[in-house]
Short mmCIF file of C-alpha atoms and ligand atoms in Angstrom, two decimals:
data_model
loop_
_atom_site.label_atom_id
_atom_site.label_comp_id
_atom_site.label_asym_id
_atom_site.label_seq_id
_atom_site.Cartn_x
_atom_site.Cartn_y
_atom_site.Cartn_z
CA MET A 1 144.60 85.50 70.43
CA ALA A 2 141.89 87.93 71.37
CA LYS A 3 139.25 87.99 68.61
CA MET A 4 138.57 91.61 69.41
CA ALA A 5 142.22 92.59 69.26
CA VAL A 6 143.09 90.46 66.22
CA SER A 7 140.28 92.03 64.22
CA ILE A 8 141.99 95.43 64.44
CA VAL A 9 145.22 94.15 62.90
CA GLU A 10 145.83 94.47 59.19
CA SER A 11 148.23 92.17 57.39
CA GLY A 12 151.88 93.27 57.16
CA GLU A 13 151.72 95.85 59.95
CA ASP A 14 153.27 95.81 63.40
CA ALA A 15 150.51 93.70 64.93
CA PHE A 16 152.24 93.53 68.29
CA ARG A 17 152.37 97.30 68.66
CA LYS A 18 148.74 97.66 67.71
CA ILE A 19 147.59 95.08 70.24
CA PHE A 20 149.92 96.52 72.88
CA LYS A 21 148.25 99.89 72.44
CA TYR A 22 144.82 98.26 72.46
CA TYR A 23 145.36 96.69 75.89
CA LYS A 24 147.08 99.79 77.23
CA ARG A 25 144.17 102.03 76.28
CA ARG A 26 142.25 103.69 79.10
CA ASN A 27 139.41 105.33 77.26
CA PRO A 28 137.40 103.40 76.24
CA PRO A 29 138.85 100.43 78.17
CA PRO A 30 139.65 97.33 76.11
CA ASP A 31 137.58 94.17 76.05
CA PHE A 32 139.39 91.69 78.32
CA SER A 33 137.11 88.74 77.57
CA ASP A 34 139.65 86.91 75.39
CA VAL A 35 142.58 87.28 77.76
CA ILE A 36 143.64 83.75 78.77
CA ASP A 37 143.32 83.12 82.50
CA PHE A 38 145.31 80.00 83.36
CA SER A 39 143.96 80.05 86.93
CA ARG A 40 140.69 78.78 85.41
CA GLY A 41 142.45 75.68 84.06
CA VAL A 42 142.14 74.29 80.53
CA GLN A 43 139.35 76.61 79.31
CA SER A 44 140.19 76.61 75.62
CA HIS A 45 141.57 74.31 72.94
CA LYS A 46 144.74 76.43 72.92
CA ILE A 47 145.66 75.31 76.44
CA ALA A 48 146.89 71.86 77.49
CA ALA A 49 148.24 70.45 80.73
CA ALA A 50 152.05 70.54 80.66
CA LYS A 51 154.05 67.47 81.67
CA LEU A 52 156.40 68.03 84.59
CA ASP A 53 158.95 65.79 86.28
CA PRO A 54 157.72 65.38 89.87
CA GLY A 55 160.72 63.17 90.65
CA ALA A 56 163.10 66.07 89.99
CA VAL A 57 162.30 67.88 93.26
CA ARG A 58 161.67 66.32 96.67
CA ASP A 59 158.55 67.61 98.45
CA LEU A 60 160.59 68.76 101.44
CA GLU A 61 162.99 70.68 99.20
CA ALA A 62 160.04 72.34 97.48
CA ALA A 63 158.51 73.27 100.84
CA GLY A 64 161.85 74.80 101.87
CA VAL A 65 161.48 77.48 99.18
CA GLY A 66 157.73 77.83 99.74
CA LEU A 67 156.54 75.63 96.86
CA LYS A 68 153.85 72.96 96.84
CA PRO A 69 154.87 69.41 95.88
CA VAL A 70 155.47 69.35 92.11
CA SER A 71 152.68 66.77 91.73
CA ASP A 72 150.23 69.47 92.91
CA TRP A 73 151.38 72.17 90.48
CA ARG A 74 148.94 73.20 87.75
CA ALA A 75 151.17 73.64 84.72
CA PHE A 76 150.01 74.52 81.22
CA SER A 77 151.35 74.75 77.71
CA LEU A 78 149.98 76.95 74.97
CA HIS A 79 149.26 75.73 71.47
CA GLY A 80 151.70 77.31 68.97
CA TYR A 81 154.29 78.18 71.63
CA PRO A 82 156.55 75.14 72.14
CA GLY A 83 158.75 75.51 75.22
CA PHE A 84 156.40 77.94 76.93
CA VAL A 85 155.14 76.71 80.33
CA PHE A 86 152.78 78.57 82.64
CA ILE A 87 152.55 77.38 86.26
CA SER A 88 149.52 78.78 88.01
CA ASN A 89 150.73 79.84 91.47
CA PRO A 90 152.70 76.83 92.71
CA PHE A 91 153.43 78.55 96.04
CA LEU A 92 152.24 77.14 99.36
CA LEU A 93 149.55 79.27 100.91
CA GLY A 94 151.25 81.93 103.00
CA SER A 95 154.73 81.62 101.48
CA GLN A 96 154.49 84.47 98.97
CA PRO A 97 155.01 87.12 101.68
CA PHE A 98 158.58 85.88 102.13
CA TRP A 99 159.35 86.39 98.44
CA VAL A 100 157.60 89.75 98.35
CA ARG A 101 159.76 90.92 101.25
CA GLN A 102 162.90 89.66 99.50
CA CYS A 103 161.93 91.77 96.47
CA LEU A 104 161.16 94.90 98.49
CA LYS A 105 163.61 94.75 101.41
CA THR A 106 166.52 92.43 100.56
CA TYR A 107 167.21 92.43 96.82
CA PRO A 108 167.30 96.25 96.44
CA GLN A 109 170.22 96.31 98.91
CA LYS A 110 173.83 96.78 97.85
CA PRO A 111 175.72 95.32 96.10
CA ASN A 112 172.70 94.90 93.81
CA VAL A 113 172.03 97.73 91.37
CA CYS A 114 168.80 99.72 90.98
CA ASN A 115 167.42 102.63 88.95
CA LEU A 116 167.97 105.02 91.87
CA ASP A 117 171.74 104.40 91.65
CA MET A 118 171.71 106.13 88.27
CA HIS A 119 171.29 109.55 89.84
CA MET A 120 171.94 109.07 93.55
CA SER A 121 175.09 108.28 95.52
CA PRO A 122 175.62 104.80 97.01
CA SER A 123 175.08 106.15 100.53
CA GLU A 124 171.73 107.67 99.52
CA THR A 125 170.53 104.33 98.13
CA GLN A 126 172.12 102.26 100.91
CA ASP A 127 168.97 101.49 102.90
CA ILE A 128 165.97 101.96 100.61
CA TRP A 129 163.69 99.96 102.90
CA GLY A 130 164.74 101.69 106.13
CA LYS A 131 164.58 105.15 104.57
CA SER A 132 161.06 104.44 103.25
CA LEU A 133 159.47 103.04 106.42
CA GLN A 134 158.39 106.33 107.92
CA GLY A 135 156.83 107.64 104.73
CA LEU A 136 155.06 104.37 103.98
CA SER A 137 153.48 103.97 107.39
CA ARG A 138 152.26 107.55 107.54
CA ALA A 139 148.49 108.05 107.14
CA PRO A 140 147.61 110.00 103.96
CA SER A 141 147.64 113.68 104.85
CA GLY A 142 145.92 114.87 101.69
CA LYS A 143 149.07 116.86 100.89
CA ASN A 144 151.38 116.00 98.04
CA GLU A 145 153.97 114.10 100.10
CA PRO A 146 157.31 113.31 98.40
CA LYS A 147 157.52 109.70 97.21
CA THR A 148 159.58 107.31 99.30
CA LEU A 149 162.60 105.58 97.74
CA LEU A 150 160.64 102.32 97.69
CA GLU A 151 157.87 104.03 95.73
CA ARG A 152 160.50 105.34 93.29
CA LEU A 153 162.10 101.94 92.79
CA ARG A 154 161.60 100.76 89.18
CA TRP A 155 164.17 98.03 88.66
CA VAL A 156 166.88 96.07 90.43
CA THR A 157 169.50 93.87 88.77
CA LEU A 158 171.14 90.82 90.37
CA GLY A 159 174.15 88.67 89.52
CA TYR A 160 175.52 89.77 86.14
CA HIS A 161 174.06 93.28 86.10
CA TYR A 162 172.29 94.05 82.85
CA ASN A 163 173.63 97.13 81.11
CA TRP A 164 170.60 98.95 79.65
CA ASP A 165 172.83 101.01 77.33
CA THR A 166 174.85 98.31 75.66
CA LYS A 167 172.20 95.61 76.24
CA THR A 168 174.93 93.29 77.47
CA TYR A 169 176.14 91.53 80.58
CA SER A 170 179.83 91.52 81.38
CA ALA A 171 182.22 89.52 83.52
CA ASN A 172 183.40 92.62 85.35
CA HIS A 173 180.01 93.73 86.64
CA TYR A 174 178.94 90.78 88.69
CA THR A 175 177.88 90.38 92.31
CA PRO A 176 176.79 87.11 93.92
CA PHE A 177 173.33 85.98 92.83
CA PRO A 178 170.97 85.52 95.84
CA ALA A 179 171.20 81.87 96.97
CA ASP A 180 167.51 81.64 97.89
CA LEU A 181 166.31 82.82 94.49
CA HIS A 182 168.78 80.46 92.82
CA GLN A 183 167.33 77.58 94.85
CA LEU A 184 163.74 78.52 93.93
CA SER A 185 164.64 78.86 90.25
CA SER A 186 166.62 75.64 89.99
CA GLN A 187 163.77 73.61 91.49
CA ILE A 188 161.23 75.03 89.05
CA THR A 189 163.48 74.56 86.04
CA ALA A 190 164.37 71.01 87.15
CA ALA A 191 160.67 70.14 87.36
CA CYS A 192 160.27 71.53 83.83
CA GLY A 193 163.01 69.27 82.46
CA PHE A 194 166.03 71.57 82.78
CA PRO A 195 168.28 70.12 85.48
CA GLY A 196 171.43 72.05 86.34
CA PHE A 197 170.01 75.53 85.65
CA LYS A 198 172.31 78.26 86.92
CA ALA A 199 170.61 81.48 88.00
CA GLU A 200 173.22 84.04 86.97
CA ALA A 201 171.29 87.24 86.30
CA GLY A 202 168.03 88.65 87.56
CA ILE A 203 165.92 91.68 86.72
CA LEU A 204 163.22 92.86 89.09
CA ASN A 205 160.60 95.20 87.66
CA TYR A 206 158.40 97.25 89.98
CA TYR A 207 155.10 98.31 88.42
CA ARG A 208 152.55 100.82 89.62
CA SER A 209 148.95 100.58 88.45
CA ASP A 210 149.72 102.78 85.42
CA SER A 211 153.05 101.18 84.41
CA SER A 212 153.76 99.11 81.33
CA LEU A 213 156.74 97.27 79.89
CA GLY A 214 157.59 97.77 76.24
CA ILE A 215 157.80 95.13 73.52
CA HIS A 216 161.11 93.28 73.57
CA VAL A 217 163.00 90.02 73.20
CA ASP A 218 165.44 88.87 75.89
CA GLU A 219 168.41 87.91 73.77
CA SER A 220 171.39 89.34 75.67
CA GLU A 221 172.09 86.07 77.46
CA LEU A 222 174.80 84.13 75.63
CA ASP A 223 173.16 80.70 75.90
CA HIS A 224 169.60 80.68 74.58
CA SER A 225 169.22 76.95 75.16
CA ARG A 226 168.70 77.68 78.86
CA PRO A 227 165.19 78.71 79.99
CA LEU A 228 164.14 82.12 81.26
CA LEU A 229 161.92 82.22 84.35
CA SER A 230 159.46 84.86 85.41
CA PHE A 231 157.72 85.28 88.79
CA SER A 232 154.88 87.70 89.56
CA PHE A 233 153.75 89.07 92.90
CA GLY A 234 151.05 91.52 93.92
CA GLN A 235 148.66 93.02 91.40
CA SER A 236 147.94 91.21 88.13
CA ALA A 237 149.25 91.97 84.66
CA ILE A 238 148.17 91.49 81.07
CA PHE A 239 151.14 89.72 79.46
CA LEU A 240 151.45 89.59 75.67
CA LEU A 241 153.38 86.74 74.09
CA GLY A 242 154.10 87.22 70.41
CA GLY A 243 156.19 85.55 67.75
CA THR A 244 159.64 85.99 66.28
CA CYS A 245 158.58 89.11 64.37
CA ARG A 246 156.42 92.11 65.18
CA GLN A 247 153.86 91.16 62.52
CA ASP A 248 152.86 88.10 64.55
CA PRO A 249 149.82 89.03 66.65
CA PRO A 250 150.49 88.23 70.32
CA THR A 251 148.42 86.12 72.71
CA ALA A 252 147.18 87.96 75.80
CA MET A 253 147.16 86.25 79.20
CA TYR A 254 146.83 87.24 82.83
CA MET A 255 149.72 86.89 85.24
CA HIS A 256 148.44 86.78 88.80
CA SER A 257 150.35 86.83 92.06
CA GLY A 258 152.43 83.69 92.49
CA ASP A 259 152.27 82.70 88.81
CA VAL A 260 155.46 81.45 87.19
CA MET A 261 156.32 81.42 83.49
CA ILE A 262 159.07 79.53 81.74
CA MET A 263 160.22 80.58 78.28
CA SER A 264 162.40 77.90 76.75
CA GLY A 265 163.14 76.21 73.44
CA GLN A 266 161.38 77.89 70.53
CA SER A 267 159.59 80.28 72.93
CA ARG A 268 162.82 81.56 74.51
CA LEU A 269 163.30 84.35 71.95
CA LEU A 270 159.74 85.51 71.35
CA TYR A 271 158.57 89.12 71.54
CA HIS A 272 156.69 89.89 74.72
CA ALA A 273 155.44 92.88 76.72
CA VAL A 274 153.23 94.00 79.61
CA PRO A 275 150.80 96.65 78.32
CA ARG A 276 148.77 96.93 81.50
CA ILE A 277 148.55 96.24 85.21
CA VAL A 278 145.10 95.17 86.39
CA PRO A 279 143.71 94.79 89.90
CA ALA A 280 144.23 91.32 91.34
CA PRO A 281 140.89 89.52 91.31
CA GLN A 282 139.40 88.25 94.56
CA GLY A 283 141.09 85.00 95.52
CA HIS A 284 144.38 85.88 93.88
CA THR A 285 145.63 88.01 96.71
CA SER A 286 146.20 84.95 98.89
CA LEU A 287 149.23 86.61 100.37
CA ASP A 288 148.05 86.24 103.94
CA MET A 289 150.73 84.97 106.24
CA GLU A 290 148.51 83.43 108.95
CA SER A 291 148.48 79.99 107.41
CA TYR A 292 152.19 79.83 106.76
CA SER A 293 154.43 77.76 108.99
CA PRO A 294 157.97 76.88 107.98
CA ALA A 295 158.61 73.27 106.91
CA SER A 296 157.58 70.99 109.77
CA SER A 297 161.06 69.56 110.26
CA PRO A 298 163.26 72.53 109.39
CA GLN A 299 166.22 71.57 107.25
CA ASP A 300 169.41 73.44 106.51
CA ASN A 301 168.05 74.31 103.08
CA THR A 302 164.83 75.93 104.33
CA VAL A 303 164.98 79.48 103.03
CA VAL A 304 161.39 80.61 103.53
CA GLU A 305 160.86 81.78 107.06
CA GLN A 306 158.40 83.79 109.13
CA MET A 307 158.84 87.53 109.11
CA PRO A 308 158.19 90.29 111.62
CA GLU A 309 154.63 91.55 111.35
CA GLN A 310 155.87 95.10 110.78
CA ASP A 311 157.65 93.99 107.59
CA TRP A 312 154.50 92.40 106.29
CA THR A 313 152.46 95.53 107.06
CA VAL A 314 154.74 97.50 104.72
CA CYS A 315 154.87 94.79 102.03
CA SER A 316 151.13 94.23 101.94
CA LYS A 317 150.46 97.95 101.68
CA TYR A 318 152.92 98.21 98.79
CA ILE A 319 151.46 95.33 96.78
CA GLN A 320 147.90 96.54 97.24
CA SER A 321 148.64 98.91 94.37
CA SER A 322 151.77 97.49 92.75
CA ARG A 323 153.17 94.47 90.99
CA VAL A 324 156.67 93.05 91.23
CA ASN A 325 158.06 90.79 88.52
CA VAL A 326 161.31 88.86 88.80
CA THR A 327 163.00 87.33 85.77
CA VAL A 328 165.85 84.91 86.30
CA ARG A 329 168.30 84.07 83.54
CA GLN A 330 171.27 81.81 82.95
CA VAL A 331 173.68 83.95 80.96
CA LEU A 332 176.47 81.52 80.06
CA GLY A 333 176.34 77.95 78.87
CA THR A 334 178.48 75.28 80.52
CA GLY A 335 182.12 76.15 79.93
CA GLN A 336 181.20 79.37 78.12
CA SER A 337 182.78 82.73 78.97
CA PHE A 338 182.24 86.33 77.91
CA PRO A 339 183.96 87.44 74.72
CA GLU A 340 186.86 89.87 75.15
CA THR A 341 185.66 93.49 75.11
CA PRO A 342 188.76 95.59 74.35
CA SER A 343 186.84 98.88 74.50
CA HIS A 344 185.97 98.35 78.20
CA PRO A 345 189.02 97.97 80.45
CA PRO A 346 188.37 95.04 82.78
CA SER A 347 187.53 95.45 86.49
CA SER A 348 187.48 99.24 86.34
CA ARG A 349 183.86 99.61 87.35
CA THR A 350 182.92 100.41 90.91
CA GLU A 351 179.61 101.25 92.54
CA ASP A 352 180.13 104.98 92.12
CA GLN A 353 180.89 104.60 88.43
CA THR A 354 177.39 103.77 87.39
CA ASP A 355 177.16 106.39 84.69
CA THR A 356 177.11 103.78 81.93
CA TYR A 357 173.85 102.58 83.47
CA HIS A 358 170.73 104.66 83.32
CA ASP A 359 167.02 104.34 83.23
CA ARG A 360 165.61 102.10 80.59
CA PRO A 361 165.67 103.58 77.12
CA ALA A 362 162.31 104.72 75.80
CA ASP A 363 162.49 103.22 72.34
CA GLY A 364 161.60 99.68 73.32
CA ASP A 365 158.32 99.37 71.48
CA GLY A 366 157.82 102.47 69.42
CA VAL A 367 155.05 103.47 71.81
CA LYS A 368 155.63 106.98 73.10
CA ARG A 369 155.82 107.28 76.85
CA LYS A 370 156.59 109.94 79.38
CA ARG A 371 160.17 110.10 80.56
CA SER A 372 161.65 111.84 83.53
CA SER A 373 165.21 112.14 84.71
CA SER A 374 164.16 110.93 88.16
CA GLY A 375 163.61 107.43 86.87
CA ASP A 376 159.95 107.54 87.88
CA SER A 377 158.72 106.98 84.34
CA ASP A 378 157.16 103.79 82.99
CA VAL A 379 159.02 100.55 83.21
CA VAL A 380 160.71 100.40 79.83
CA LYS A 381 162.62 97.46 78.45
CA ALA A 382 165.50 97.81 76.08
O1 AKG B 401 156.86 91.89 84.02
C1 AKG B 401 156.80 90.90 83.28
O2 AKG B 401 155.92 90.05 83.37
C2 AKG B 401 157.81 90.72 82.16
C3 AKG B 401 159.20 91.16 82.51
C4 AKG B 401 160.16 90.99 81.39
O3 AKG B 401 159.80 90.61 80.31
C5 AKG B 401 161.59 91.31 81.56
O4 AKG B 401 162.01 91.80 82.62
O5 AKG B 401 162.36 91.04 80.63
MN1 MN B 402 161.44 90.06 78.99
#
């Protein structure tokens, strides 16, 4: 816990909110010196090397999704947070661009759901990438150009689509979860001691340099014994990990591009938030594609592949000022199913009936934030 931040908290108050506001503050800027940076290794007594199971994933399988051999991963645990694992960028050099492109070009495509669907027709949001290309490759004119759809993208949901209103998933709003992201997630969870993980729901959050994500707990999944995974790409974030109540002061840590977090066991239901996006430090933007070559003996399960240079030009420009976070969740336990919901008639929802979905509610953390009907406001978690 940041000494600086903890000293401003008085007993009995909402310590999380106070520290959230501290790190969000622009003027004067906060003191970042106590923010844990796992990329520096075990730099404090609060951090220990986490034990992984290198036998759970074959090196070739790992390479197929762009990961280093598990034996080369730098994984950490945090004192006081059992079940929390932080893996400092386990991606092979040059493989992140593939995942960034999936987040910007592939996953926002139908049938996945995004914030723009809340106030635009399916045909208008059909080709977010294609419709944004011209605007994104244009040189700045100095004029106030309208934002491209990609620049207005705030969230995408995959698999069981999260309903921000009811804070639930349901059997009748499901589209197939991307196979490549399932493969990536199941390898990481297997290495962390959770074989058989099923990636059933995903939330992608797109952050600009001034975005934040409110204080919340991810408890809508029906089986909390399964881990929750989080991937970060692009600019860095300050991530706050708290306790089971708002009075528990959170621990601040950096999430850099390529970093992966696993929240499981007692850490699965902890309060957390992203108060601030910070520029990626030198050395953490290793998103260059030159050194990437697909697995030397390509296998059927190789998902990471080279991409056209034009795609990378757009992606790299986007992430120079933005961060993308992907969380992957297993919603149902083995043999579990959704409870009956008599108030919602089954299978009546179609893509043009998205009115029960809207931009994230603004009451997530009690911190006031600007809202706009266009969905261009802060990333806000329910
Ligand atoms: O952006 C992050 O690092 C956190 C995202 C998150 O907590 C969520 O989507 O539930
Ligand atoms: Mn969360």
